[in-house]
Structures are given as structure tokens and as C-alpha cells.
Amino acid sequence: MKASKIMKTKKKTKKAPAKKKEVRVSGSTVKRLSKYYRTLNELIKEDVEHVSSEELAKLEGVTSAQIRKDFSFFGNFGRRGLGYNTHDLKNHIAIILGLNRHWNVAIIGAGNIGSALIDYAEFKAHGFHIKQVYDSDPAKIGKTLKSLVVKDINVIESEIQRENIEIAIMAIPAQVAQAVSERISKAGVKGILNFAPKRLHVPNHVVVRQENTAMELETLSYFIMNQKDHLK
Amino acid sequence: MKASKIMKTKKKTKKAPAKKKEVRVSGSTVKRLSKYYRTLNELIKEDVEHVSSEELAKLEGVTSAQIRKDFSFFGNFGRRGLGYNTHDLKNHIAIILGLNRHWNVAIIGAGNIGSALIDYAEFKAHGFHIKQVYDSDPAKIGKTLKSLVVKDINVIESEIQRENIEIAIMAIPAQVAQAVSERISKAGVKGILNFAPKRLHVPNHVVVRQENTAMELETLSYFIMNQKDHLK
DNA sequence: ATGTGTGAATCGCTTCACAGCT
DNA sequence: AGCTGTGAAGCGATTCACACAT
């Protein structure tokens, strides 16, 4: 069942704002950071040096308190009375999201979606490097697809380890998704972005995010019919 | 600000479960309905006739209370002591989400993502029919792409009206996204699924949903680095 | 004077728990 | 006896409001 948790007044941390206490950050906050990151890049391109939470809020369509709270989980990035330096803030977010490093990515499934993603410019710009493409179709294996040679999915374990792939984008049929996810999880993949319309059961150390365009269309359809807009 | 709402013990509705009171339904609920719909299709394919909220919950990875609550916003679809009839439930969800009707859809942008989506089988299966593709590139206009002739974006207003397009999928560069969204909104489009990494400002009567694979990868990256899994 | 950072208040979604229907 | 449907409780996320830093 559930371990009962005793709630008592929390022990006050001295006054040293040295480290920043560990807090559980919600998925929504992370997603918003990712949006802020894009907006900051645009502001920087326009030579904007500083931005206040109020200004950023208007651009993002959220409240300024939301923005300040989001940042507060990770540190004190602003200056009171001044706002945030766009460059600094961008760098802070990059570190938080892990965009300041190089991620080796493999795409599994050389179909429509898989090949569309291979040269998606935004990936490389943010540190995600597509190094491999896999398929099970003999007609595709060995062929060159946008500068990458399609590899045989049968050798995926050794190849993933050889090139130290940490992230896999799965764009394969639902029926084989679970099996493939198990194989690549054993091979050491740490995260999966799954386009197959199928919930994956993977070991704890693997993070999965589900992507499903058809579901997005269906949600859109609902809100068209029920003009209850203004939700995320 | 906010209209204060007086909370008093609800007047018991006689015994006629006739209509169902109007409630604001959250986006999360709608998204889950879309997932349930997929699972129900699978169960039906396996000739399962009935399913309890408990069983469905296990398949979906949510609680059974969540499932019952989600349905309760829309009606009483189950039978006490018995569970839900898979066919009936599927049909109810289809009606709620608007999947029992025919939606005319246009794809704007005949690039990688646009063309990948044209023949995405799941769309048609759920009532979303891709009728048109647009691009601004003279090299693409007039060419046939997966059975559709690429139309000139310059004539998009009249063409959208002629074929009664209600939903547009935008897969075009961020810089032109806002302008195109305004044109198609005026032309009568009711919903936009936007792949351009750019927040759109559209009239109230148009519903927008944002899709951004790069942002999903960034969120994935964060959670790989901070093994705080188990979020949606 | 201005705008951040953050406890406290509020809001809204999820879970509990059980009355009531089959 | 079994399982739904749903008020109420619980809890996490958002917003308020203001002390405090610049």
C-alpha cells in the first residue's frame, strides 16, 4: 500500500543560500524551460541583452510568477531591479537541460517519419547528433538515406555500444516496439523518444517519452468541437 | 478576476440520469481518452467484450479511479458489477473526440515532415482525411507527392474554402508560421496542428496545438540526467 | 524605483472511499 | 458480490503578494 509519511515543520536551513536545495521539478517546468530556451535564442538574435520575467511572460503566454518560480528551482539567475541577462539565462537553461553536451542519437525505422527526422536541423543545433539509422527491411538496409547508411536492426546491440548511442528515436510499427525497446535498453540506451503508438515497458534506468501525432489531432478535434480553448 | 463560486451541497437530481451536467474537462482527460480509444481498439481486435476500470487501468498505467472519473465527465458508460462494454465505450469515446465524423485536413509544407504525414495511416483510420498539400517552392508546386498534387500556397484561401478544410497541419519554417496561420484562420480553418517551433497568435475561434519534437528530446535529455522518471 | 525570489494562498487534477446499482 | 460513479480529501502545480537586493 502506501508508507505513511509524517509531516512536521521542516527544519530551516541556516541562511547560506550556497547550494540550492534539492526539489522535485515537474515535467511541465522542464517543458517550459525548453520553450524559454527557444525564445531566448530569438531575443539574442535580436541583440536583446536583458529581459524581465514580465516581458518573457508576455512572449510565452504564461505569468511572470510562473517564470520566476520555474527558474527558482535551479538557482538565482536574475538580478533584482534589472531582470535576466539573456546570454547567461540561455546558458543556465542549456546546462539544466543538458544541451551543452553532445548526445549520440540513433533513429530506428527508416520509414516516413524516421527519414524526416534524420536531417532535422534543430536537433543538431541543440546537441543531438543523429549517428545511425536502422531498419529491418532488406530493401532499405545498406542504402544511403540523407548521408547515413541504413543499418540492419539485427546488429543493433553491438552497433549501439560501439558508437555509444544514448538516445534512440523509435519510428517503427507498434507491434515490434516493445521488443526493440527491450533490446536497446539492454544495449545501454538511456532514453527513448517513441513514435510508435504503444506504451513501452522498460527498465527503470531508461526514460521514455511518447510522441503521437494522431493523438494530438484527436485532442485538437475535441477542442474544435468544444470551444474550451486556452489550455496547454 | 475570478467569479467566486458558492459551494453548497448539490441538489440531488431526481433519479433521471438524463443529461449530465456541463463540466470543464481538462486537457489531460482528453489526451487520456485518446489513449483509451487506442487500447479499446486493440481489445476489440482480441474479441474482448467487457473490461473493468481496474483492467483498463493496468493496461494504461493509470489508476482505476482516474479512468472512472475521466468517463464520468461525459456520461455513465459502464454497468455496476459488470464493467464496460468495449464496443459501446469505444463508440462513446469516438463521439466525444469527434472521431465518428469526417475531417478535411490540409498539410502546409511539403518538406520532410509534411510529406511524412501525408499517408500516415492512423489519420485516415480515425476520420482525418488529408485532402491537400501546400508549398511555396516553385520546384515542388504541381508535382505529385504521394498521390496529392502540391498546391501553391498563394491560392490557399480559396482552395481551403472550396474543399471545406477545417484542420491544417503546419510544417513550415518558424519565420512564416504566424503569417500563414493568419491567412488560413481568415479562410475558415478551425484548428491548427503546428509543427513550426513558434507560438501562434490566432483568433479565438481557432484552436492551436503545438508539436515540437526537438522540445521532446530536450525534456528527455533532462530526465536522463536526473533520473526522476515516472512522469507523464 | 524596479523587478527578483519565495513563502503562503489558491486552484485544479488525482486519488480515496463508499453509496448505490446490477 | 462486484464494480461503477462521485463527493470529499489529498496533493501538486500555479498564482499572489511582498520582503529584499540592486
Short mmCIF file of C-alpha atoms (C1' of nucleotides) in Angstrom, two decimals:
data_model
loop_
_atom_site.label_atom_id
_atom_site.label_comp_id
_atom_site.label_asym_id
_atom_site.label_seq_id
_atom_site.Cartn_x
_atom_site.Cartn_y
_atom_site.Cartn_z
CA MET A 1 0.00 0.00 0.00
CA LYS A 2 1.37 3.36 0.96
CA ALA A 3 4.00 4.24 3.51
CA SER A 4 2.52 6.89 5.75
CA LYS A 5 4.63 10.00 5.76
CA ILE A 6 4.92 12.09 8.87
CA MET A 7 4.66 15.75 8.12
CA LYS A 8 6.43 18.01 10.51
CA THR A 9 7.57 21.58 10.29
CA LYS A 10 10.60 21.49 8.08
CA LYS A 11 13.97 22.22 9.62
CA LYS A 12 15.06 25.67 8.44
CA THR A 13 18.33 25.63 6.50
CA LYS A 14 20.64 28.17 8.15
CA LYS A 15 20.84 31.23 5.91
CA ALA A 16 23.55 30.23 3.50
CA PRO A 17 21.99 30.26 0.00
CA ALA A 18 25.04 28.33 -1.05
CA LYS A 19 23.84 25.31 -2.92
CA LYS A 20 20.11 25.38 -3.62
CA LYS A 21 18.00 22.74 -2.02
CA GLU A 22 17.04 19.68 -4.00
CA VAL A 23 13.46 19.88 -5.17
CA ARG A 24 11.44 17.62 -7.37
CA VAL A 25 10.86 19.52 -10.60
CA SER A 26 7.71 18.86 -12.58
CA GLY A 27 7.61 17.80 -16.20
CA SER A 28 5.70 20.96 -17.05
CA THR A 29 8.52 23.09 -15.72
CA VAL A 30 11.07 21.25 -17.84
CA LYS A 31 8.92 21.62 -20.92
CA ARG A 32 8.58 25.33 -20.29
CA LEU A 33 12.34 25.70 -19.86
CA SER A 34 12.68 24.22 -23.30
CA LYS A 35 10.32 26.88 -24.64
CA TYR A 36 12.09 29.68 -22.81
CA TYR A 37 15.31 28.43 -24.35
CA ARG A 38 13.93 28.95 -27.86
CA THR A 39 12.60 32.39 -27.06
CA LEU A 40 15.92 33.39 -25.55
CA ASN A 41 17.72 32.34 -28.70
CA GLU A 42 15.44 34.61 -30.68
CA LEU A 43 15.94 37.50 -28.30
CA ILE A 44 19.68 37.06 -28.52
CA LYS A 45 19.46 37.05 -32.29
CA GLU A 46 17.70 40.40 -31.99
CA ASP A 47 20.53 41.66 -29.77
CA VAL A 48 18.35 41.91 -26.69
CA GLU A 49 20.64 41.92 -23.65
CA HIS A 50 18.18 41.82 -20.77
CA VAL A 51 14.68 40.58 -20.28
CA SER A 52 12.36 40.75 -17.28
CA SER A 53 10.12 37.93 -16.18
CA GLU A 54 7.22 40.17 -17.17
CA GLU A 55 8.47 40.63 -20.75
CA LEU A 56 9.34 36.98 -21.15
CA ALA A 57 5.94 36.06 -19.76
CA LYS A 58 4.21 38.02 -22.49
CA LEU A 59 6.21 36.29 -25.19
CA GLU A 60 5.49 32.87 -23.74
CA GLY A 61 1.88 33.32 -22.78
CA VAL A 62 2.42 32.43 -19.12
CA THR A 63 2.51 34.50 -15.94
CA SER A 64 5.67 36.19 -14.75
CA ALA A 65 5.40 34.41 -11.41
CA GLN A 66 5.42 31.12 -13.26
CA ILE A 67 8.66 32.06 -14.96
CA ARG A 68 10.38 33.20 -11.79
CA LYS A 69 9.21 30.08 -9.98
CA ASP A 70 10.44 27.84 -12.77
CA PHE A 71 13.92 29.32 -12.57
CA SER A 72 13.93 29.36 -8.78
CA PHE A 73 14.07 25.56 -8.73
CA PHE A 74 17.53 25.73 -10.25
CA GLY A 75 19.15 28.87 -8.93
CA ASN A 76 19.13 32.64 -8.84
CA PHE A 77 19.68 33.66 -12.41
CA GLY A 78 18.28 37.18 -12.33
CA ARG A 79 19.25 40.48 -10.78
CA ARG A 80 16.71 42.32 -8.70
CA GLY A 81 15.63 45.53 -10.28
CA LEU A 82 17.21 44.52 -13.57
CA GLY A 83 15.88 41.27 -14.91
CA TYR A 84 17.78 38.47 -16.59
CA ASN A 85 20.76 38.64 -18.89
CA THR A 86 19.64 36.78 -21.99
CA HIS A 87 23.01 35.12 -22.65
CA ASP A 88 23.51 33.97 -19.07
CA LEU A 89 19.96 32.71 -18.79
CA LYS A 90 20.27 30.80 -22.03
CA ASN A 91 23.45 29.15 -20.81
CA HIS A 92 21.91 28.24 -17.48
CA ILE A 93 18.98 26.58 -19.21
CA ALA A 94 21.29 24.77 -21.60
CA ILE A 95 23.13 23.27 -18.65
CA ILE A 96 19.91 22.32 -16.89
CA LEU A 97 18.50 20.59 -19.95
CA GLY A 98 21.79 19.02 -20.96
CA LEU A 99 22.05 20.92 -24.22
CA ASN A 100 25.62 21.95 -23.60
CA ARG A 101 26.82 18.45 -24.28
CA HIS A 102 26.86 16.09 -27.23
CA TRP A 103 24.24 13.34 -27.40
CA ASN A 104 24.63 10.43 -29.80
CA VAL A 105 21.25 9.52 -31.21
CA ALA A 106 20.03 6.61 -33.34
CA ILE A 107 16.84 6.57 -35.35
CA ILE A 108 15.13 3.21 -35.53
CA GLY A 109 12.84 2.84 -38.51
CA ALA A 110 13.73 4.32 -41.91
CA GLY A 111 10.13 4.96 -42.90
CA ASN A 112 8.49 8.32 -43.47
CA ILE A 113 8.90 9.71 -40.00
CA GLY A 114 12.31 8.23 -39.39
CA SER A 115 13.79 9.72 -42.52
CA ALA A 116 12.06 13.04 -41.95
CA LEU A 117 13.86 13.33 -38.64
CA ILE A 118 17.34 12.45 -39.85
CA ASP A 119 18.30 15.89 -41.02
CA TYR A 120 16.02 17.90 -38.77
CA ALA A 121 18.27 20.88 -38.28
CA GLU A 122 17.04 21.82 -34.83
CA PHE A 123 18.37 18.56 -33.40
CA LYS A 124 21.98 19.14 -34.24
CA ALA A 125 21.79 22.78 -33.17
CA HIS A 126 20.89 21.64 -29.67
CA GLY A 127 23.43 18.88 -29.30
CA PHE A 128 21.50 15.90 -30.60
CA HIS A 129 23.54 14.17 -33.29
CA ILE A 130 21.88 11.50 -35.40
CA LYS A 131 24.61 8.93 -35.88
CA GLN A 132 22.75 5.84 -37.05
CA VAL A 133 19.55 4.71 -38.77
CA TYR A 134 18.17 1.20 -38.54
CA ASP A 135 15.56 -0.79 -40.39
CA SER A 136 14.56 -4.42 -40.76
CA ASP A 137 13.65 -4.19 -44.45
CA PRO A 138 16.36 -5.80 -46.63
CA ALA A 139 15.37 -3.40 -49.40
CA LYS A 140 16.43 -0.49 -47.22
CA ILE A 141 19.43 -1.94 -45.39
CA GLY A 142 22.69 -0.75 -46.92
CA LYS A 143 21.04 2.07 -48.85
CA THR A 144 22.10 5.61 -48.12
CA LEU A 145 19.47 7.83 -46.57
CA LYS A 146 20.40 11.50 -46.21
CA SER A 147 24.09 10.75 -45.79
CA LEU A 148 23.59 7.82 -43.42
CA VAL A 149 23.78 4.16 -44.42
CA VAL A 150 20.77 2.24 -43.11
CA LYS A 151 21.95 -0.46 -40.73
CA ASP A 152 20.41 -3.87 -40.13
CA ILE A 153 18.38 -3.90 -36.94
CA ASN A 154 19.75 -7.37 -36.25
CA VAL A 155 23.09 -5.90 -35.26
CA ILE A 156 21.67 -3.03 -33.25
CA GLU A 157 23.06 -4.12 -29.87
CA SER A 158 26.70 -4.14 -30.86
CA GLU A 159 26.42 -1.05 -33.02
CA ILE A 160 24.77 0.97 -30.29
CA GLN A 161 27.54 0.06 -27.93
CA ARG A 162 30.24 0.70 -30.49
CA GLU A 163 29.11 4.25 -31.18
CA ASN A 164 27.99 4.90 -27.64
CA ILE A 165 24.38 5.77 -28.51
CA GLU A 166 22.48 7.13 -25.54
CA ILE A 167 19.19 8.17 -27.12
CA ALA A 168 17.02 6.26 -29.58
CA ILE A 169 14.15 7.67 -31.59
CA MET A 170 11.79 4.81 -32.41
CA ALA A 171 9.66 5.24 -35.51
CA ILE A 172 8.58 1.66 -36.10
CA PRO A 173 5.29 -0.26 -36.10
CA ALA A 174 3.54 -0.70 -32.76
CA GLN A 175 3.75 -4.49 -32.88
CA VAL A 176 7.55 -4.57 -32.73
CA ALA A 177 8.07 -1.55 -30.50
CA GLN A 178 8.19 -3.39 -27.17
CA ALA A 179 10.67 -5.99 -28.38
CA VAL A 180 13.00 -3.42 -29.87
CA SER A 181 12.83 -1.25 -26.77
CA GLU A 182 13.93 -4.20 -24.66
CA ARG A 183 16.87 -4.93 -26.92
CA ILE A 184 18.16 -1.37 -26.98
CA SER A 185 17.58 -0.94 -23.25
CA LYS A 186 19.84 -3.92 -22.61
CA ALA A 187 22.36 -2.48 -25.03
CA GLY A 188 22.66 0.62 -22.89
CA VAL A 189 20.34 3.22 -24.37
CA LYS A 190 19.31 5.71 -21.66
CA GLY A 191 16.35 7.42 -23.29
CA ILE A 192 13.75 6.62 -25.92
CA LEU A 193 11.57 9.02 -27.86
CA ASN A 194 8.81 6.72 -29.04
CA PHE A 195 6.69 7.49 -32.08
CA ALA A 196 5.07 4.07 -32.10
CA PRO A 197 1.55 4.31 -30.68
CA LYS A 198 2.30 1.82 -27.93
CA ARG A 199 3.15 2.13 -24.25
CA LEU A 200 6.63 0.76 -23.60
CA HIS A 201 7.69 -1.20 -20.54
CA VAL A 202 11.38 -0.60 -19.99
CA PRO A 203 13.82 -0.93 -17.09
CA ASN A 204 13.87 1.88 -14.54
CA HIS A 205 17.10 3.33 -15.81
CA VAL A 206 15.61 4.08 -19.22
CA VAL A 207 13.48 7.19 -19.73
CA VAL A 208 10.69 7.08 -22.31
CA ARG A 209 8.75 9.90 -23.85
CA GLN A 210 5.77 9.20 -26.01
CA GLU A 211 5.03 11.14 -29.19
CA ASN A 212 1.82 10.59 -31.09
CA THR A 213 0.63 12.92 -33.79
CA ALA A 214 -2.67 11.11 -34.26
CA MET A 215 -3.48 11.66 -30.60
CA GLU A 216 -2.69 15.33 -30.96
CA LEU A 217 -5.11 15.56 -33.86
CA GLU A 218 -7.78 13.87 -31.79
CA THR A 219 -7.27 16.28 -28.93
CA LEU A 220 -7.44 19.12 -31.42
CA SER A 221 -10.66 17.71 -32.78
CA TYR A 222 -12.20 17.64 -29.30
CA PHE A 223 -11.32 21.25 -28.63
CA ILE A 224 -12.57 22.39 -32.02
CA MET A 225 -15.93 20.91 -31.15
CA ASN A 226 -15.88 22.24 -27.58
CA GLN A 227 -14.52 25.74 -27.83
CA LYS A 228 -12.84 25.39 -24.43
CA ASP A 229 -9.58 26.85 -25.66
CA HIS A 230 -6.78 28.22 -23.56
CA LEU A 231 -5.31 25.04 -22.22
CA LYS A 232 -1.85 23.75 -22.70
CA MET B 1 -10.52 38.39 -11.71
CA LYS B 2 -12.44 35.32 -10.78
CA ALA B 3 -16.12 34.89 -10.12
CA SER B 4 -16.43 33.37 -6.69
CA LYS B 5 -18.35 30.18 -6.78
CA ILE B 6 -20.61 29.24 -3.92
CA MET B 7 -20.23 25.63 -2.99
CA LYS B 8 -23.28 24.11 -1.43
CA THR B 9 -24.46 20.58 -1.14
CA LYS B 10 -25.54 19.75 -4.63
CA LYS B 11 -29.22 19.46 -5.26
CA LYS B 12 -29.84 15.81 -5.88
CA THR B 13 -31.05 15.28 -9.42
CA LYS B 14 -34.24 13.27 -9.11
CA LYS B 15 -33.26 9.89 -10.47
CA ALA B 16 -33.27 10.66 -14.13
CA PRO B 17 -29.67 10.40 -15.35
CA ALA B 18 -30.96 12.17 -18.42
CA LYS B 19 -28.50 14.82 -19.46
CA LYS B 20 -25.23 15.13 -17.49
CA LYS B 21 -24.17 18.44 -16.10
CA GLU B 22 -21.75 20.65 -18.01
CA VAL B 23 -18.26 20.44 -16.58
CA ARG B 24 -14.97 21.87 -17.71
CA VAL B 25 -12.87 18.95 -18.87
CA SER B 26 -9.10 19.16 -18.58
CA GLY B 27 -6.71 18.66 -21.46
CA SER B 28 -5.17 15.70 -19.64
CA THR B 29 -8.51 13.95 -19.58
CA VAL B 30 -8.97 14.43 -23.32
CA LYS B 31 -5.50 13.12 -24.02
CA ARG B 32 -6.17 10.05 -21.92
CA LEU B 33 -9.45 9.40 -23.71
CA SER B 34 -7.45 9.31 -26.90
CA LYS B 35 -5.18 6.67 -25.35
CA TYR B 36 -8.10 4.64 -24.03
CA TYR B 37 -9.54 4.70 -27.53
CA ARG B 38 -6.43 3.01 -28.92
CA THR B 39 -6.41 0.40 -26.20
CA LEU B 40 -10.08 -0.33 -26.74
CA ASN B 41 -9.46 -0.90 -30.43
CA GLU B 42 -6.83 -3.46 -29.51
CA LEU B 43 -9.10 -5.18 -27.01
CA ILE B 44 -11.85 -5.35 -29.59
CA LYS B 45 -9.44 -6.86 -32.08
CA GLU B 46 -8.75 -9.54 -29.47
CA ASP B 47 -12.50 -10.13 -29.13
CA VAL B 48 -12.68 -8.83 -25.58
CA GLU B 49 -16.28 -7.88 -24.85
CA HIS B 50 -16.04 -6.31 -21.42
CA VAL B 51 -13.38 -4.53 -19.45
CA SER B 52 -13.38 -3.15 -15.92
CA SER B 53 -11.81 0.13 -14.95
CA GLU B 54 -9.29 -1.92 -13.00
CA GLU B 55 -8.22 -3.94 -16.04
CA LEU B 56 -8.09 -0.93 -18.31
CA ALA B 57 -6.07 0.92 -15.67
CA LYS B 58 -3.41 -1.79 -15.72
CA LEU B 59 -3.11 -1.55 -19.49
CA GLU B 60 -2.85 2.22 -19.42
CA GLY B 61 -0.64 2.66 -16.42
CA VAL B 62 -3.10 4.89 -14.56
CA THR B 63 -5.40 4.32 -11.57
CA SER B 64 -8.87 2.87 -11.98
CA ALA B 65 -10.34 5.89 -10.22
CA GLN B 66 -8.75 8.09 -12.83
CA ILE B 67 -10.44 6.14 -15.58
CA ARG B 68 -13.86 6.18 -13.95
CA LYS B 69 -13.52 9.88 -13.25
CA ASP B 70 -12.50 10.61 -16.84
CA PHE B 71 -15.59 8.89 -18.19
CA SER B 72 -17.85 10.40 -15.56
CA PHE B 73 -17.43 13.84 -17.13
CA PHE B 74 -19.26 12.62 -20.19
CA GLY B 75 -21.81 10.11 -19.01
CA ASN B 76 -22.45 6.75 -17.41
CA PHE B 77 -20.93 4.30 -19.82
CA GLY B 78 -20.41 1.34 -17.51
CA ARG B 79 -22.62 -1.14 -15.69
CA ARG B 80 -22.13 -1.62 -11.99
CA GLY B 81 -20.88 -5.04 -11.16
CA LEU B 82 -20.02 -5.66 -14.77
CA GLY B 83 -17.64 -3.11 -16.20
CA TYR B 84 -17.68 -1.50 -19.62
CA ASN B 85 -18.69 -2.99 -22.94
CA THR B 86 -15.67 -2.43 -25.16
CA HIS B 87 -17.68 -1.64 -28.30
CA ASP B 88 -20.03 0.79 -26.59
CA LEU B 89 -17.20 2.51 -24.77
CA LYS B 90 -15.21 2.87 -27.96
CA ASN B 91 -18.18 4.45 -29.67
CA HIS B 92 -18.82 6.82 -26.81
CA ILE B 93 -15.21 8.00 -26.92
CA ALA B 94 -15.34 8.37 -30.68
CA ILE B 95 -18.32 10.67 -30.34
CA ILE B 96 -16.68 12.68 -27.57
CA LEU B 97 -13.48 13.17 -29.54
CA GLY B 98 -15.22 13.74 -32.84
CA LEU B 99 -13.77 10.65 -34.48
CA ASN B 100 -17.13 9.48 -35.77
CA ARG B 101 -17.13 12.17 -38.36
CA HIS B 102 -15.07 13.12 -41.38
CA TRP B 103 -12.47 15.91 -41.04
CA ASN B 104 -10.93 17.51 -44.10
CA VAL B 105 -7.29 18.23 -43.42
CA ALA B 106 -4.64 20.16 -45.33
CA ILE B 107 -0.91 19.85 -44.83
CA ILE B 108 1.04 23.05 -45.29
CA GLY B 109 4.67 22.48 -46.12
CA ALA B 110 5.80 19.67 -48.41
CA GLY B 111 9.13 19.19 -46.68
CA ASN B 112 10.29 16.17 -44.73
CA ILE B 113 7.69 16.25 -42.02
CA GLY B 114 4.84 17.34 -44.24
CA SER B 115 5.34 14.53 -46.69
CA ALA B 116 5.88 12.01 -43.91
CA LEU B 117 2.43 12.81 -42.58
CA ILE B 118 0.54 12.65 -45.87
CA ASP B 119 -0.02 8.92 -45.87
CA TYR B 120 0.13 8.33 -42.13
CA ALA B 121 -2.38 5.52 -41.96
CA GLU B 122 -3.62 6.24 -38.46
CA PHE B 123 -5.04 9.58 -39.57
CA LYS B 124 -7.47 8.21 -42.09
CA ALA B 125 -8.48 5.39 -39.78
CA HIS B 126 -9.70 7.94 -37.26
CA GLY B 127 -11.52 10.24 -39.63
CA PHE B 128 -8.77 12.68 -40.59
CA HIS B 129 -8.52 12.86 -44.35
CA ILE B 130 -5.58 14.65 -45.89
CA LYS B 131 -7.06 16.40 -48.90
CA GLN B 132 -4.45 18.98 -49.83
CA VAL B 133 -0.74 19.76 -49.56
CA TYR B 134 0.74 23.22 -49.99
CA ASP B 135 4.18 24.63 -50.52
CA SER B 136 5.72 27.89 -51.65
CA ASP B 137 8.61 26.33 -53.54
CA PRO B 138 8.03 26.52 -57.33
CA ALA B 139 10.10 23.37 -57.70
CA LYS B 140 7.54 21.47 -55.65
CA ILE B 141 4.29 23.09 -56.75
CA GLY B 142 2.47 20.97 -59.28
CA LYS B 143 4.50 17.88 -58.51
CA THR B 144 2.72 14.81 -57.21
CA LEU B 145 3.56 13.81 -53.68
CA LYS B 146 2.08 10.50 -52.50
CA SER B 147 -0.98 10.84 -54.70
CA LEU B 148 -1.58 14.51 -53.95
CA VAL B 149 -0.61 17.38 -56.22
CA VAL B 150 1.27 20.05 -54.29
CA LYS B 151 -0.70 23.29 -54.43
CA ASP B 152 0.64 26.81 -54.48
CA ILE B 153 0.35 28.44 -51.07
CA ASN B 154 -0.65 31.65 -52.82
CA VAL B 155 -4.08 30.24 -53.54
CA ILE B 156 -4.59 28.68 -50.14
CA GLU B 157 -7.54 30.85 -49.08
CA SER B 158 -9.81 29.95 -51.95
CA GLU B 159 -8.75 26.31 -52.03
CA ILE B 160 -9.37 25.82 -48.33
CA GLN B 161 -12.83 27.21 -48.73
CA ARG B 162 -13.53 25.22 -51.86
CA GLU B 163 -12.73 21.90 -50.23
CA ASN B 164 -14.07 22.89 -46.84
CA ILE B 165 -10.84 22.27 -44.94
CA GLU B 166 -11.31 22.51 -41.18
CA ILE B 167 -7.93 21.39 -39.90
CA ALA B 168 -4.46 22.43 -41.07
CA ILE B 169 -1.20 20.75 -40.18
CA MET B 170 1.56 23.33 -40.48
CA ALA B 171 5.04 22.00 -41.18
CA ILE B 172 6.76 25.14 -42.37
CA PRO B 173 9.63 27.33 -41.17
CA ALA B 174 9.05 29.33 -37.98
CA GLN B 175 9.51 32.69 -39.74
CA VAL B 176 6.44 32.27 -41.94
CA ALA B 177 4.25 30.39 -39.48
CA GLN B 178 2.43 33.37 -38.00
CA ALA B 179 1.57 34.90 -41.37
CA VAL B 180 0.27 31.63 -42.77
CA SER B 181 -1.76 30.94 -39.64
CA GLU B 182 -3.48 34.31 -40.03
CA ARG B 183 -4.33 33.64 -43.66
CA ILE B 184 -5.82 30.23 -43.03
CA SER B 185 -7.67 31.41 -39.94
CA LYS B 186 -9.41 34.03 -42.04
CA ALA B 187 -10.15 31.41 -44.65
CA GLY B 188 -12.11 29.43 -42.10
CA VAL B 189 -9.77 26.82 -40.67
CA LYS B 190 -10.93 25.81 -37.20
CA GLY B 191 -7.88 24.01 -35.86
CA ILE B 192 -4.14 24.03 -36.45
CA LEU B 193 -1.60 21.40 -35.51
CA ASN B 194 1.59 23.41 -35.60
CA PHE B 195 4.98 21.77 -36.12
CA ALA B 196 6.76 25.08 -36.52
CA PRO B 197 8.65 25.94 -33.34
CA LYS B 198 6.75 29.18 -32.89
CA ARG B 199 3.82 30.25 -30.74
CA LEU B 200 0.90 31.29 -32.92
CA HIS B 201 -1.48 34.14 -32.22
CA VAL B 202 -4.79 33.31 -33.83
CA PRO B 203 -8.40 34.43 -33.41
CA ASN B 204 -10.36 32.91 -30.55
CA HIS B 205 -12.36 30.63 -32.76
CA VAL B 206 -9.24 28.78 -33.93
CA VAL B 207 -7.70 26.07 -31.76
CA VAL B 208 -3.95 25.52 -31.92
CA ARG B 209 -1.91 22.61 -30.70
CA GLN B 210 1.83 22.78 -30.69
CA GLU B 211 4.02 19.85 -31.66
CA ASN B 212 7.77 20.05 -31.26
CA THR B 213 10.00 17.02 -31.43
CA ALA B 214 13.13 18.95 -30.50
CA MET B 215 11.48 20.04 -27.28
CA GLU B 216 10.56 16.47 -26.53
CA LEU B 217 14.18 15.45 -26.98
CA GLU B 218 15.27 18.21 -24.63
CA THR B 219 12.83 17.10 -21.98
CA LEU B 220 14.06 13.55 -22.47
CA SER B 221 17.61 14.77 -22.06
CA TYR B 222 16.76 16.43 -18.75
CA PHE B 223 15.17 13.31 -17.35
CA ILE B 224 18.02 11.11 -18.48
CA MET B 225 20.36 13.29 -16.49
CA ASN B 226 18.01 13.48 -13.50
CA GLN B 227 16.64 10.01 -13.09
CA LYS B 228 13.32 11.40 -11.84
CA ASP B 229 11.30 9.16 -14.07
CA HIS B 230 7.66 8.25 -13.74
CA LEU B 231 6.08 11.40 -15.06
CA LYS B 232 3.81 11.72 -17.98
"C1'" DA C 1 12.38 52.70 -8.22
"C1'" DT C 2 12.38 48.38 -10.12
"C1'" DG C 3 11.93 43.53 -10.61
"C1'" DT C 4 13.59 39.13 -8.49
"C1'" DG C 5 12.93 35.22 -5.32
"C1'" DT C 6 9.87 32.83 -2.48
"C1'" DG C 7 6.66 31.53 1.45
"C1'" DA C 8 1.70 31.37 1.62
"C1'" DA C 9 -2.74 31.06 -0.53
"C1'" DT C 10 -5.24 29.24 -4.10
"C1'" DC C 11 -6.55 26.37 -7.74
"C1'" DG C 12 -7.29 22.22 -10.12
"C1'" DC C 13 -6.23 17.45 -11.00
"C1'" DT C 14 -5.86 12.87 -8.89
"C1'" DT C 15 -6.94 9.54 -5.50
"C1'" DC C 16 -9.78 7.79 -1.76
"C1'" DA C 17 -13.58 5.62 -0.12
"C1'" DC C 18 -18.04 4.24 -0.24
"C1'" DA C 19 -23.11 4.61 -1.53
"C1'" DG C 20 -25.78 2.54 -4.79
"C1'" DC C 21 -26.96 -0.09 -8.94
"C1'" DT C 22 -26.97 -4.72 -11.31
"C1'" DA D 1 -20.81 -9.92 -4.66
"C1'" DG D 2 -18.88 -6.91 -7.80
"C1'" DC D 3 -17.76 -2.69 -9.94
"C1'" DT D 4 -19.33 1.85 -11.25
"C1'" DG D 5 -20.00 6.74 -10.29
"C1'" DT D 6 -18.85 10.51 -7.44
"C1'" DG D 7 -18.47 13.72 -3.30
"C1'" DA D 8 -14.63 14.76 -0.47
"C1'" DA D 9 -9.86 14.56 0.74
"C1'" DG D 10 -5.28 14.93 -0.72
"C1'" DC D 11 -1.71 16.81 -3.09
"C1'" DG D 12 0.94 19.02 -6.62
"C1'" DA D 13 1.21 22.99 -9.55
"C1'" DT D 14 0.18 27.93 -10.23
"C1'" DT D 15 -0.53 32.48 -8.65
"C1'" DC D 16 -0.33 36.07 -5.15
"C1'" DA D 17 1.97 39.37 -2.69
"C1'" DC D 18 5.75 41.27 -0.63
"C1'" DA D 19 10.48 41.38 1.57
"C1'" DC D 20 14.69 42.29 -0.24
"C1'" DA D 21 18.53 43.10 -3.45
"C1'" DT D 22 20.37 46.34 -6.83
#
